[in-house]
PDB file of C-alpha atoms in Angstrom:
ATOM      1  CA  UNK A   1     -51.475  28.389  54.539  1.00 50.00           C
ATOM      2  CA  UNK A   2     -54.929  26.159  54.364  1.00 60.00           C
ATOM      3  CA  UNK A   3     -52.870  23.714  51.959  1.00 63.00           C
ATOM      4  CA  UNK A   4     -53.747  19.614  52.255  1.00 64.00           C
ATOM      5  CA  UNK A   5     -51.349  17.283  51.741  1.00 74.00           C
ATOM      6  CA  UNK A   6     -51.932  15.256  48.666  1.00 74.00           C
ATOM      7  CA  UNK A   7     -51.454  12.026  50.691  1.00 72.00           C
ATOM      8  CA  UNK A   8     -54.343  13.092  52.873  1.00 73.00           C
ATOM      9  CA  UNK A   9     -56.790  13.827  49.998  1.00 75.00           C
ATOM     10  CA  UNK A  10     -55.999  10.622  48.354  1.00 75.00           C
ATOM     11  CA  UNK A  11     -55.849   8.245  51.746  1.00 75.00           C
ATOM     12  CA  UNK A  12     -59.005  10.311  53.184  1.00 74.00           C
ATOM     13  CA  UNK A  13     -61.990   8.212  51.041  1.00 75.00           C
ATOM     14  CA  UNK A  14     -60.203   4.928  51.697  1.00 71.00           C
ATOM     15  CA  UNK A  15     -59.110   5.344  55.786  1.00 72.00           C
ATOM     16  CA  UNK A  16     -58.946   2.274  57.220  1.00 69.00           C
ATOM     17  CA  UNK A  17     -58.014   3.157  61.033  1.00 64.00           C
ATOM     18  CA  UNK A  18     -61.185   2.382  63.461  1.00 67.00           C
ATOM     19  CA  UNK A  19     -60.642   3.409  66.593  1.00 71.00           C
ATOM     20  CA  UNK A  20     -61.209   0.006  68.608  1.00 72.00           C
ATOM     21  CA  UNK A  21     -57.878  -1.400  66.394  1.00 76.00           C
ATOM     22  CA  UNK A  22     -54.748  -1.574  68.476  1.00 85.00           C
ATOM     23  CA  UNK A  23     -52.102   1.154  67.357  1.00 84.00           C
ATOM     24  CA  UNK A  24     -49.641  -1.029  65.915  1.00 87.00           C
ATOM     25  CA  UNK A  25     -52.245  -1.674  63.343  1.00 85.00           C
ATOM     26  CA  UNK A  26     -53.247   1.070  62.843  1.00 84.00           C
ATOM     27  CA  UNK A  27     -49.465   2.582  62.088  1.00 85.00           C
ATOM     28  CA  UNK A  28     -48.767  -0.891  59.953  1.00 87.00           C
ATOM     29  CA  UNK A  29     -51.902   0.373  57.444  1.00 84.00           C
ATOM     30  CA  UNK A  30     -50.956   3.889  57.664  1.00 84.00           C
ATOM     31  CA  UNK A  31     -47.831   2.599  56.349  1.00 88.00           C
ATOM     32  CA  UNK A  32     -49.377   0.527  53.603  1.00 88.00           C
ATOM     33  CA  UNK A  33     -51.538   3.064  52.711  1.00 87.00           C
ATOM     34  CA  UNK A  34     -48.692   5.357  52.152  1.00 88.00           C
ATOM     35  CA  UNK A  35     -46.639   3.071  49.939  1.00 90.00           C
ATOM     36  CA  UNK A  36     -49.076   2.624  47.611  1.00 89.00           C
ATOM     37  CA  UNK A  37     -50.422   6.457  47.563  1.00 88.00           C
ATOM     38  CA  UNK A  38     -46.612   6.715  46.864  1.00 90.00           C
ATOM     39  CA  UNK A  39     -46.234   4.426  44.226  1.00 91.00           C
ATOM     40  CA  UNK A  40     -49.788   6.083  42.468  1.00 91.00           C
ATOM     41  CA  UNK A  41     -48.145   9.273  42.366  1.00 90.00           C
ATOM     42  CA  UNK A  42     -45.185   8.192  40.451  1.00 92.00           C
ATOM     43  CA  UNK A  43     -47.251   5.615  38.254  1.00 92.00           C
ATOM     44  CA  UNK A  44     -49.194   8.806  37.476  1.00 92.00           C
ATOM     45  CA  UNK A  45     -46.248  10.962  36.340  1.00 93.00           C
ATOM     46  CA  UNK A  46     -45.030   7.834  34.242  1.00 91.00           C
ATOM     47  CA  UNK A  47     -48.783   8.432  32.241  1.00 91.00           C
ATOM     48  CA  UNK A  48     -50.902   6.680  34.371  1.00 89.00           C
ATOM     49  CA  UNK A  49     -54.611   7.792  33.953  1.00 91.00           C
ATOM     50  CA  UNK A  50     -56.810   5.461  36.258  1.00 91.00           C
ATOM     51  CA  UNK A  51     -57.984   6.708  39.854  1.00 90.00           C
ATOM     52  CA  UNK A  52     -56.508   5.725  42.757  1.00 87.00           C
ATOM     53  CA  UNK A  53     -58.791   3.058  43.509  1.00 87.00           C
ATOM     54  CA  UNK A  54     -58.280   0.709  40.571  1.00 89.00           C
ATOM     55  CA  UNK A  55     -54.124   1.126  41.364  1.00 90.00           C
ATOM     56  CA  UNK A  56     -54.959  -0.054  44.287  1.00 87.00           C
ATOM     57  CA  UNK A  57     -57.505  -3.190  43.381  1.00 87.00           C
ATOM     58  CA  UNK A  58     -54.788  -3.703  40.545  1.00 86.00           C
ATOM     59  CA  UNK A  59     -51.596  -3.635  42.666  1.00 86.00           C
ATOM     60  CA  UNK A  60     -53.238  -5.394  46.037  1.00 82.00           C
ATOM     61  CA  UNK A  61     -53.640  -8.528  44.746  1.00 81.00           C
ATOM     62  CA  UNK A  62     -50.436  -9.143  43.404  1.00 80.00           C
ATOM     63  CA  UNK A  63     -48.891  -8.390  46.907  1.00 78.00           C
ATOM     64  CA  UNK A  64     -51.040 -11.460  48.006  1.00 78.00           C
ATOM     65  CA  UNK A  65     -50.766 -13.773  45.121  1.00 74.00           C
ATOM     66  CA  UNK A  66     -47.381 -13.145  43.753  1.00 69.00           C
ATOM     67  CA  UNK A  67     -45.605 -13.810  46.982  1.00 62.00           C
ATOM     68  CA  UNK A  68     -46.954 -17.084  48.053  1.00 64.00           C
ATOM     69  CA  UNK A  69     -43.751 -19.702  47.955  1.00 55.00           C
ATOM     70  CA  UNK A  70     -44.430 -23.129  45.836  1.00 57.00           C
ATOM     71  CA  UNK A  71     -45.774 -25.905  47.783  1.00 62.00           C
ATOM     72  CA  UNK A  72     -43.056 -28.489  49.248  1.00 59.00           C
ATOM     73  CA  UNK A  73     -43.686 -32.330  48.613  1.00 64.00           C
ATOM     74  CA  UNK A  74     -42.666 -33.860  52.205  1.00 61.00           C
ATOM     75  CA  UNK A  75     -42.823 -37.900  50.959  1.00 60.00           C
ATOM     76  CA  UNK A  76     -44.347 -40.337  53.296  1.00 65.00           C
ATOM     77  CA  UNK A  77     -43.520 -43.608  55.073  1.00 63.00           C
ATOM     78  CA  UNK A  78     -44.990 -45.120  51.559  1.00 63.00           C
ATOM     79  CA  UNK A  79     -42.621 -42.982  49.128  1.00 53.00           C
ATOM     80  CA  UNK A  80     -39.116 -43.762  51.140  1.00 52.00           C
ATOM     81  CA  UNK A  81     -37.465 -46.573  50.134  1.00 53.00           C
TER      82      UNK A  81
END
């Protein structure tokens, strides 16, 4: 009894639900959250040693950067022959 979930003390500091956000937001960062306070736990019992925080700053922009698909060259009037 009186236990916290380890989840909730790691998501607590960094809660990003406001209450004026529509609840489908609010569940897709809940989500979000939770897949990376996943993936923190098991980087941390591979040896992992930095906080929480710099997994996430570390692992964030890789989502947004890493995905992006390669630019398509659509020729003009000039380039068809």
């Amino acid at each position: 009894m009186g236990g916290v979930d380890k989840t909730d003390q790691f998501l607590q500091p960094y809660d990003c639900g406001t209450k004026s956000m529509k609840w489908t937001k609010k569940i897709f960062f809940h989500l979000i959250q939770m897949s990376l306070c996943n993936a923190f736990l098991l980087a941390t019992k591979d040896g992992y040693k930095k906080p929480l925080l710099s997994f996430i700053e570390s692992v964030v922009p890789s989502w947004i950067f890493d995905g992006q698909l390669p630019k398509v060259c659509v020729p003009t009037d000039d380039e068809v022959r």
